[in-house]
C-alpha atoms as a PDB file:
ATOM      1  CA  MET A   1       0.059   0.158  -0.568  1.00  0.00           C
ATOM      2  CA  PHE A   2       1.244   2.965  -1.379  1.00  0.00           C
ATOM      3  CA  ASP A   3       0.931   6.846   0.127  1.00  0.00           C
ATOM      4  CA  HIS A   4      -1.417   8.526  -2.332  1.00  0.00           C
ATOM      5  CA  GLN A   5       0.918  10.529  -3.901  1.00  0.00           C
ATOM      6  CA  ARG A   6       1.681  11.383  -7.251  1.00  0.00           C
ATOM      7  CA  ILE A   7       4.692  12.368  -9.563  1.00  0.00           C
ATOM      8  CA  ASP A   8       4.361  14.516 -12.568  1.00  0.00           C
ATOM      9  CA  GLU A   9       1.864  13.196 -15.319  1.00  0.00           C
ATOM     10  CA  ASP A  10       4.341  14.288 -18.236  1.00  0.00           C
ATOM     11  CA  GLU A  11       7.195  11.723 -15.668  1.00  0.00           C
ATOM     12  CA  PHE A  12       4.824   9.386 -16.719  1.00  0.00           C
ATOM     13  CA  ASP A  13       3.366   7.977 -20.268  1.00  0.00           C
ATOM     14  CA  PHE A  14       3.282   4.449 -21.762  1.00  0.00           C
ATOM     15  CA  HIS A  15       4.677   5.741 -24.960  1.00  0.00           C
ATOM     16  CA  VAL A  16       2.091   4.112 -27.013  1.00  0.00           C
ATOM     17  CA  ASP A  17       0.466   7.164 -28.805  1.00  0.00           C
ATOM     18  CA  ASP A  18       2.191   6.768 -32.178  1.00  0.00           C
ATOM     19  CA  LEU A  19       1.847   3.240 -32.034  1.00  0.00           C
ATOM     20  CA  ASP A  20      -1.469   1.201 -33.170  1.00  0.00           C
ATOM     21  CA  ALA A  21      -2.998  -1.851 -32.108  1.00  0.00           C
ATOM     22  CA  ASP A  22      -5.705  -4.184 -33.570  1.00  0.00           C
ATOM     23  CA  ALA A  23      -9.558  -2.583 -32.541  1.00  0.00           C
ATOM     24  CA  GLU A  24      -9.699  -5.286 -29.766  1.00  0.00           C
ATOM     25  CA  LYS A  25      -6.343  -4.522 -28.357  1.00  0.00           C
ATOM     26  CA  ASN A  26      -6.960  -1.129 -28.487  1.00  0.00           C
ATOM     27  CA  ARG A  27     -10.426  -1.378 -26.859  1.00  0.00           C
ATOM     28  CA  ASP A  28      -8.866  -3.079 -23.952  1.00  0.00           C
ATOM     29  CA  PHE A  29      -5.576  -1.520 -23.821  1.00  0.00           C
ATOM     30  CA  PHE A  30      -8.148   1.451 -22.899  1.00  0.00           C
ATOM     31  CA  ARG A  31     -10.593   0.157 -20.994  1.00  0.00           C
ATOM     32  CA  HIS A  32      -8.249  -2.033 -18.702  1.00  0.00           C
ATOM     33  CA  VAL A  33      -4.742  -0.028 -18.937  1.00  0.00           C
ATOM     34  CA  SER A  34      -5.158   3.620 -19.870  1.00  0.00           C
ATOM     35  CA  VAL A  35      -7.893   5.031 -18.984  1.00  0.00           C
ATOM     36  CA  GLY A  36      -6.509   4.998 -14.808  1.00  0.00           C
ATOM     37  CA  GLN A  37      -3.695   6.254 -15.971  1.00  0.00           C
ATOM     38  CA  ASP A  38      -4.487   9.899 -13.930  1.00  0.00           C
ATOM     39  CA  MET A  39      -5.025   7.737 -11.119  1.00  0.00           C
ATOM     40  CA  PHE A  40      -1.527   5.542 -11.194  1.00  0.00           C
ATOM     41  CA  VAL A  41       1.102   5.805  -9.440  1.00  0.00           C
ATOM     42  CA  PRO A  42       4.190   4.176 -10.304  1.00  0.00           C
ATOM     43  CA  VAL A  43       6.108   2.018  -8.326  1.00  0.00           C
ATOM     44  CA  THR A  44       8.744   0.455 -10.784  1.00  0.00           C
ATOM     45  CA  GLU A  45       8.853   0.626 -14.349  1.00  0.00           C
ATOM     46  CA  HIS A  46      11.729  -1.095 -16.420  1.00  0.00           C
ATOM     47  CA  HIS A  47      12.417  -0.493 -20.546  1.00  0.00           C
ATOM     48  CA  SER A  48      14.602  -2.449 -22.156  1.00  0.00           C
ATOM     49  CA  THR A  49      17.471  -0.982 -24.734  1.00  0.00           C
ATOM     50  CA  ASP A  50      15.669  -2.006 -28.203  1.00  0.00           C
ATOM     51  CA  GLY A  51      12.313   0.129 -26.348  1.00  0.00           C
ATOM     52  CA  VAL A  52      10.263  -3.360 -27.570  1.00  0.00           C
ATOM     53  CA  HIS A  53       9.244  -4.236 -23.594  1.00  0.00           C
ATOM     54  CA  SER A  54       8.099  -1.727 -20.986  1.00  0.00           C
ATOM     55  CA  TYR A  55       7.320  -3.526 -17.635  1.00  0.00           C
ATOM     56  CA  TYR A  56       5.397  -1.626 -15.098  1.00  0.00           C
ATOM     57  CA  VAL A  57       4.056  -1.627 -11.224  1.00  0.00           C
ATOM     58  CA  LEU A  58       1.478   1.718 -10.616  1.00  0.00           C
ATOM     59  CA  PHE A  59      -0.153   1.864  -7.403  1.00  0.00           C
ATOM     60  CA  ASP A  60      -3.702   2.538  -9.138  1.00  0.00           C
ATOM     61  CA  ARG A  61      -5.102   5.328  -6.092  1.00  0.00           C
ATOM     62  CA  SER A  62      -8.491   4.512  -7.834  1.00  0.00           C
ATOM     63  CA  ALA A  63      -8.930   0.754  -7.383  1.00  0.00           C
ATOM     64  CA  THR A  64     -10.890   0.946  -3.980  1.00  0.00           C
ATOM     65  CA  TYR A  65     -13.504   3.421  -5.243  1.00  0.00           C
ATOM     66  CA  GLY A  66     -15.963   0.887  -6.129  1.00  0.00           C
ATOM     67  CA  HIS A  67     -15.894  -2.763  -5.394  1.00  0.00           C
ATOM     68  CA  PRO A  68     -14.107  -2.600  -1.819  1.00  0.00           C
ATOM     69  CA  GLY A  69     -11.370  -5.295  -1.376  1.00  0.00           C
ATOM     70  CA  GLU A  70     -10.091  -4.483  -4.920  1.00  0.00           C
ATOM     71  CA  PRO A  71      -5.915  -5.168  -5.795  1.00  0.00           C
ATOM     72  CA  GLN A  72      -4.635  -1.626  -5.436  1.00  0.00           C
ATOM     73  CA  TYR A  73      -1.530  -2.830  -8.087  1.00  0.00           C
ATOM     74  CA  LEU A  74      -1.463  -3.026 -11.456  1.00  0.00           C
ATOM     75  CA  ALA A  75       1.272  -5.068 -13.631  1.00  0.00           C
ATOM     76  CA  VAL A  76       1.702  -4.050 -17.425  1.00  0.00           C
ATOM     77  CA  HIS A  77       3.571  -5.578 -19.912  1.00  0.00           C
ATOM     78  CA  LEU A  78       3.679  -3.536 -23.155  1.00  0.00           C
ATOM     79  CA  ARG A  79       5.739  -5.409 -26.317  1.00  0.00           C
ATOM     80  CA  ARG A  80       5.999  -3.148 -29.063  1.00  0.00           C
ATOM     81  CA  ASP A  81       6.723  -3.640 -33.099  1.00  0.00           C
ATOM     82  CA  GLN A  82       8.218  -0.526 -33.342  1.00  0.00           C
ATOM     83  CA  GLN A  83       8.644  -0.939 -37.656  1.00  0.00           C
ATOM     84  CA  ARG A  84       4.976  -2.249 -37.590  1.00  0.00           C
ATOM     85  CA  SER A  85       4.059   0.977 -35.137  1.00  0.00           C
ATOM     86  CA  THR A  86       2.815  -1.719 -32.949  1.00  0.00           C
ATOM     87  CA  PHE A  87       1.404  -2.744 -29.823  1.00  0.00           C
ATOM     88  CA  ASP A  88       0.768  -5.278 -27.368  1.00  0.00           C
ATOM     89  CA  PHE A  89       0.358  -5.747 -23.629  1.00  0.00           C
ATOM     90  CA  GLU A  90      -0.639  -8.241 -20.479  1.00  0.00           C
ATOM     91  CA  TYR A  91      -1.363  -7.051 -17.288  1.00  0.00           C
ATOM     92  CA  ALA A  92      -2.965  -8.484 -14.331  1.00  0.00           C
ATOM     93  CA  PRO A  93      -4.134  -6.325 -11.219  1.00  0.00           C
ATOM     94  CA  LEU A  94      -2.207  -8.012  -7.724  1.00  0.00           C
ATOM     95  CA  PRO A  95      -2.656  -7.097  -4.490  1.00  0.00           C
ATOM     96  CA  LEU A  96       1.143  -7.202  -3.658  1.00  0.00           C
ATOM     97  CA  VAL A  97       3.825  -5.085  -4.717  1.00  0.00           C
ATOM     98  CA  PRO A  98       6.376  -7.972  -4.810  1.00  0.00           C
ATOM     99  CA  MET A  99       3.686 -10.746  -6.514  1.00  0.00           C
ATOM    100  CA  ALA A 100       3.049  -7.742  -9.548  1.00  0.00           C
ATOM    101  CA  GLN A 101       7.322  -7.579  -9.566  1.00  0.00           C
ATOM    102  CA  SER A 102       7.107 -11.764 -10.012  1.00  0.00           C
ATOM    103  CA  TRP A 103       4.444 -11.543 -12.358  1.00  0.00           C
ATOM    104  CA  LEU A 104       7.245  -8.779 -14.303  1.00  0.00           C
ATOM    105  CA  VAL A 105      10.291 -11.499 -14.114  1.00  0.00           C
ATOM    106  CA  HIS A 106       8.240 -14.599 -15.610  1.00  0.00           C
ATOM    107  CA  ARG A 107       7.329 -11.901 -18.203  1.00  0.00           C
ATOM    108  CA  GLY A 108      11.358 -10.921 -19.121  1.00  0.00           C
ATOM    109  CA  CYS A 109      11.663  -7.972 -16.845  1.00  0.00           C
ATOM    110  CA  PRO A 110      15.393  -8.853 -15.266  1.00  0.00           C
ATOM    111  CA  SER A 111      14.215  -9.683 -11.281  1.00  0.00           C
ATOM    112  CA  GLU A 112      16.870  -6.250 -10.810  1.00  0.00           C
ATOM    113  CA  ALA A 113      14.645  -4.446 -12.445  1.00  0.00           C
ATOM    114  CA  SER A 114      11.616  -5.299 -10.742  1.00  0.00           C
ATOM    115  CA  PHE A 115      12.546  -3.495  -7.376  1.00  0.00           C
ATOM    116  CA  PRO A 116      10.428  -0.064  -6.528  1.00  0.00           C
ATOM    117  CA  THR A 117      12.622   2.757  -8.594  1.00  0.00           C
ATOM    118  CA  HIS A 118      10.130   5.116  -7.163  1.00  0.00           C
ATOM    119  CA  GLU A 119       9.972   6.532  -3.450  1.00  0.00           C
ATOM    120  CA  PHE A 120       6.745   6.406  -2.753  1.00  0.00           C
ATOM    121  CA  GLY A 121       4.929   5.081   0.780  1.00  0.00           C
ATOM    122  CA  PRO A 122       5.785   3.000   3.144  1.00  0.00           C
ATOM    123  CA  ARG A 123       9.043   1.055   4.528  1.00  0.00           C
ATOM    124  CA  PRO A 124       9.324  -2.973   4.873  1.00  0.00           C
ATOM    125  CA  ALA A 125       9.468  -2.263   8.527  1.00  0.00           C
ATOM    126  CA  ASP A 126      11.626  -5.301   9.373  1.00  0.00           C
ATOM    127  CA  GLU A 127      14.280  -8.581   8.018  1.00  0.00           C
ATOM    128  CA  THR A 128      11.740 -10.718   7.303  1.00  0.00           C
ATOM    129  CA  THR A 129       9.903  -8.480   5.806  1.00  0.00           C
ATOM    130  CA  ARG A 130      12.144  -8.066   2.775  1.00  0.00           C
ATOM    131  CA  VAL A 131      13.659 -11.646   2.893  1.00  0.00           C
ATOM    132  CA  LEU A 132       9.161 -12.884   2.730  1.00  0.00           C
ATOM    133  CA  GLU A 133       9.138  -9.962  -0.835  1.00  0.00           C
ATOM    134  CA  ARG A 134      12.643 -11.426  -2.344  1.00  0.00           C
ATOM    135  CA  ARG A 135      11.324 -14.780  -1.704  1.00  0.00           C
ATOM    136  CA  LEU A 136       7.690 -14.112  -2.606  1.00  0.00           C
ATOM    137  CA  VAL A 137       9.377 -12.212  -5.868  1.00  0.00           C
ATOM    138  CA  SER A 138      11.207 -15.567  -6.748  1.00  0.00           C
ATOM    139  CA  ASP A 139       9.286 -17.907  -6.352  1.00  0.00           C
ATOM    140  CA  GLY A 140       5.894 -16.255  -7.413  1.00  0.00           C
ATOM    141  CA  ASP A 141       4.725 -19.042  -9.285  1.00  0.00           C
ATOM    142  CA  HIS A 142       4.675 -21.889  -7.671  1.00  0.00           C
ATOM    143  CA  PHE A 143       1.781 -20.628  -6.145  1.00  0.00           C
ATOM    144  CA  ALA A 144      -2.265 -19.718  -7.170  1.00  0.00           C
ATOM    145  CA  MET A 145      -4.054 -16.954  -5.725  1.00  0.00           C
ATOM    146  CA  GLY A 146      -7.389 -17.561  -4.449  1.00  0.00           C
ATOM    147  CA  TYR A 147      -8.589 -14.447  -2.396  1.00  0.00           C
ATOM    148  CA  SER A 148      -7.187 -11.345  -1.742  1.00  0.00           C
ATOM    149  CA  TYR A 149      -8.548  -8.102   0.592  1.00  0.00           C
ATOM    150  CA  THR A 150      -6.988  -5.198   0.235  1.00  0.00           C
ATOM    151  CA  ARG A 151      -8.313  -2.480   3.448  1.00  0.00           C
ATOM    152  CA  ASP A 152      -7.232   0.978   3.051  1.00  0.00           C
ATOM    153  CA  ASP A 153      -9.081   1.969   6.220  1.00  0.00           C
ATOM    154  CA  PRO A 154      -6.913   3.928   8.018  1.00  0.00           C
ATOM    155  CA  ASP A 155      -7.463   2.580  11.286  1.00  0.00           C
ATOM    156  CA  ASP A 156      -6.199  -0.423   9.582  1.00  0.00           C
ATOM    157  CA  MET A 157      -4.469  -1.005   6.675  1.00  0.00           C
ATOM    158  CA  VAL A 158      -4.302  -4.580   5.761  1.00  0.00           C
ATOM    159  CA  THR A 159      -3.737  -6.783   2.492  1.00  0.00           C
ATOM    160  CA  LEU A 160      -5.130 -10.353   2.877  1.00  0.00           C
ATOM    161  CA  VAL A 161      -4.285 -13.184   0.391  1.00  0.00           C
ATOM    162  CA  VAL A 162      -4.754 -16.151   0.394  1.00  0.00           C
ATOM    163  CA  LEU A 163      -2.508 -19.126  -2.113  1.00  0.00           C
ATOM    164  CA  ARG A 164      -2.164 -22.112  -3.448  1.00  0.00           C
ATOM    165  CA  ALA A 165       1.424 -24.048  -3.750  1.00  0.00           C
ATOM    166  CA  LEU A 166       1.302 -25.636  -7.005  1.00  0.00           C
ATOM    167  CA  GLY A 167       3.305 -28.263  -6.253  1.00  0.00           C
ATOM    168  CA  LYS A 168       2.159 -31.914  -4.760  1.00  0.00           C
ATOM    169  CA  ARG A 169       4.358 -32.076  -1.848  1.00  0.00           C
ATOM    170  CA  ALA A 170       4.739 -28.397  -0.389  1.00  0.00           C
ATOM    171  CA  PRO A 171       5.189 -28.111   2.545  1.00  0.00           C
ATOM    172  CA  SER A 172       1.857 -26.259   4.245  1.00  0.00           C
ATOM    173  CA  PRO A 173      -0.067 -26.432   0.749  1.00  0.00           C
ATOM    174  CA  PHE A 174      -2.223 -23.435   1.513  1.00  0.00           C
ATOM    175  CA  ARG A 175      -0.947 -20.215   2.457  1.00  0.00           C
ATOM    176  CA  VAL A 176      -2.319 -16.768   3.496  1.00  0.00           C
ATOM    177  CA  LEU A 177       0.266 -13.054   3.637  1.00  0.00           C
ATOM    178  CA  VAL A 178      -0.719 -10.568   5.500  1.00  0.00           C
ATOM    179  CA  GLU A 179       0.338  -7.574   4.810  1.00  0.00           C
ATOM    180  CA  GLU A 180      -0.764  -4.148   7.474  1.00  0.00           C
ATOM    181  CA  VAL A 181       0.921  -1.054   7.182  1.00  0.00           C
ATOM    182  CA  ALA A 182       1.858   0.891  10.449  1.00  0.00           C
ATOM    183  CA  ALA A 183      -0.062   3.618  12.414  1.00  0.00           C
ATOM    184  CA  ASP A 184       1.729   6.223  11.538  1.00  0.00           C
ATOM    185  CA  GLY A 185       1.928   5.141   7.410  1.00  0.00           C
ATOM    186  CA  ASP A 186       5.649   5.379   7.613  1.00  0.00           C
ATOM    187  CA  THR A 187       6.903   1.614   7.849  1.00  0.00           C
ATOM    188  CA  TYR A 188       4.887  -1.961   6.705  1.00  0.00           C
ATOM    189  CA  THR A 189       4.735  -5.878   7.822  1.00  0.00           C
ATOM    190  CA  LEU A 190       4.409  -8.710   5.210  1.00  0.00           C
ATOM    191  CA  ARG A 191       4.087 -12.074   7.166  1.00  0.00           C
ATOM    192  CA  GLU A 192       3.049 -15.496   6.033  1.00  0.00           C
ATOM    193  CA  GLY A 193       1.292 -18.072   7.531  1.00  0.00           C
ATOM    194  CA  GLY A 194       1.382 -21.952   6.502  1.00  0.00           C
ATOM    195  CA  PHE A 195      -2.427 -24.102   6.874  1.00  0.00           C
ATOM    196  CA  ASN A 196      -2.885 -27.794   5.549  1.00  0.00           C
ATOM    197  CA  ARG A 197      -6.922 -27.462   5.152  1.00  0.00           C
ATOM    198  CA  LEU A 198      -7.961 -24.474   2.701  1.00  0.00           C
ATOM    199  CA  GLU A 199     -10.863 -24.345   4.543  1.00  0.00           C
ATOM    200  CA  ASP A 200      -8.527 -23.310   7.951  1.00  0.00           C
ATOM    201  CA  ALA A 201      -6.851 -20.584   5.838  1.00  0.00           C
ATOM    202  CA  TRP A 202     -10.621 -18.574   4.879  1.00  0.00           C
ATOM    203  CA  GLN A 203     -11.558 -19.686   8.720  1.00  0.00           C
ATOM    204  CA  TRP A 204      -8.373 -17.368   9.539  1.00  0.00           C
ATOM    205  CA  CYS A 205      -9.063 -14.047   7.162  1.00  0.00           C
ATOM    206  CA  ASN A 206     -12.385 -13.905   8.828  1.00  0.00           C
ATOM    207  CA  GLU A 207     -11.061 -13.830  11.937  1.00  0.00           C
ATOM    208  CA  ARG A 208      -8.135 -11.285  11.203  1.00  0.00           C
ATOM    209  CA  HIS A 209     -11.624  -9.008   9.332  1.00  0.00           C
ATOM    210  CA  SER A 210     -13.333  -9.596  12.833  1.00  0.00           C
ATOM    211  CA  GLY A 211      -9.988  -8.516  14.953  1.00  0.00           C
ATOM    212  CA  THR A 212     -10.320 -11.867  16.696  1.00  0.00           C
ATOM    213  CA  ALA A 213      -7.480 -14.388  14.386  1.00  0.00           C
ATOM    214  CA  ALA A 214      -4.584 -15.889  16.297  1.00  0.00           C
ATOM    215  CA  PRO A 215      -1.157 -15.550  15.129  1.00  0.00           C
ATOM    216  CA  LEU A 216      -0.079 -16.702  12.305  1.00  0.00           C
ATOM    217  CA  PRO A 217       0.944 -20.705  12.962  1.00  0.00           C
ATOM    218  CA  PRO A 218       4.405 -20.738  10.810  1.00  0.00           C
ATOM    219  CA  VAL A 219       4.661 -22.579   7.527  1.00  0.00           C
ATOM    220  CA  ARG A 220       5.772 -25.680   7.784  1.00  0.00           C
ATOM    221  CA  SER A 221       9.223 -27.483   7.056  1.00  0.00           C
ATOM    222  CA  ALA A 222       8.974 -29.690   3.626  1.00  0.00           C
ATOM    223  CA  ALA A 223      10.061 -33.218   5.629  1.00  0.00           C
ATOM    224  CA  THR A 224       6.717 -32.814   7.851  1.00  0.00           C
ATOM    225  CA  ALA A 225       4.660 -31.978   4.127  1.00  0.00           C
ATOM    226  CA  GLY A 226       1.830 -33.834   2.732  1.00  0.00           C
ATOM    227  CA  CYS A 227      -0.318 -33.684  -0.224  1.00  0.00           C
ATOM    228  CA  PRO A 228      -2.807 -30.597   0.239  1.00  0.00           C
ATOM    229  CA  THR A 229      -6.089 -31.563   1.118  1.00  0.00           C
ATOM    230  CA  ASP A 230      -8.422 -30.605  -1.183  1.00  0.00           C
ATOM    231  CA  THR A 231     -11.387 -28.780  -0.118  1.00  0.00           C
ATOM    232  CA  THR A 232     -13.531 -28.024  -3.159  1.00  0.00           C
ATOM    233  CA  THR A 233     -15.191 -31.026  -3.163  1.00  0.00           C
ATOM    234  CA  THR A 234     -17.372 -29.104  -1.154  1.00  0.00           C
ATOM    235  CA  PRO A 235     -18.166 -25.294  -0.871  1.00  0.00           C
ATOM    236  CA  THR A 236     -15.903 -23.546   1.613  1.00  0.00           C
ATOM    237  CA  PRO A 237     -16.790 -19.630   2.606  1.00  0.00           C
ATOM    238  CA  ARG A 238     -15.319 -16.374   2.013  1.00  0.00           C
ATOM    239  CA  PRO A 239     -14.156 -13.160   4.383  1.00  0.00           C
ATOM    240  CA  PRO A 240     -16.440 -11.035   4.316  1.00  0.00           C
ATOM    241  CA  GLY A 241     -16.272  -8.362   1.825  1.00  0.00           C
ATOM    242  CA  ARG A 242     -16.526  -5.029   4.209  1.00  0.00           C
ATOM    243  CA  ARG A 243     -17.794  -2.556   2.660  1.00  0.00           C
ATOM    244  CA  ARG A 244     -16.810   1.295   3.583  1.00  0.00           C
END
């Protein structure tokens, strides 16, 4: 979660005004990306030396104006064909900066270039947060996201994410990530808990929403890991979204 500051619009540009795409691609780019450009704060951006590829992590100040809990970050990968004067793109709304960084890295962005280049918002509060963020960037393709909720209430700025490990014998096959911003807004912490059952991960998130959650259980070691318990045969209630 980043402070709602804004750099000059002249400093941020997708550099596609002189390029074209087919009608559907242009429509999708406008609807999903460029329409919100004036509300974006770049967290990081990287451009290949030949100008073909651009990678962005963008903070969307308007994300939670609509449906509460929506991810506040947008990862964007632009590909330009200068000879044909065309472009293509991929995008993904994601709840945490390291998840957006991981998405970009696995689409060709150099890992060292994916880290924040713009000084906005709170800083990691401790080394535990930094270590976990680095691991999420490198191992992000090992997990699938099942749920996220971002609360931008100044009294409780928190993001919850439920992940499922893609490996069949991964330790703690279901993970809960919790990012909490300090009351003064200067720092944040990121923590991870491990669960053997999806329904237990949901339950912990429900309790965090209500303020009754116990400390996150640790992620089990690989030596004690078993196969994930499949809870998809019966519907599991998701944590409630709170409207402001």
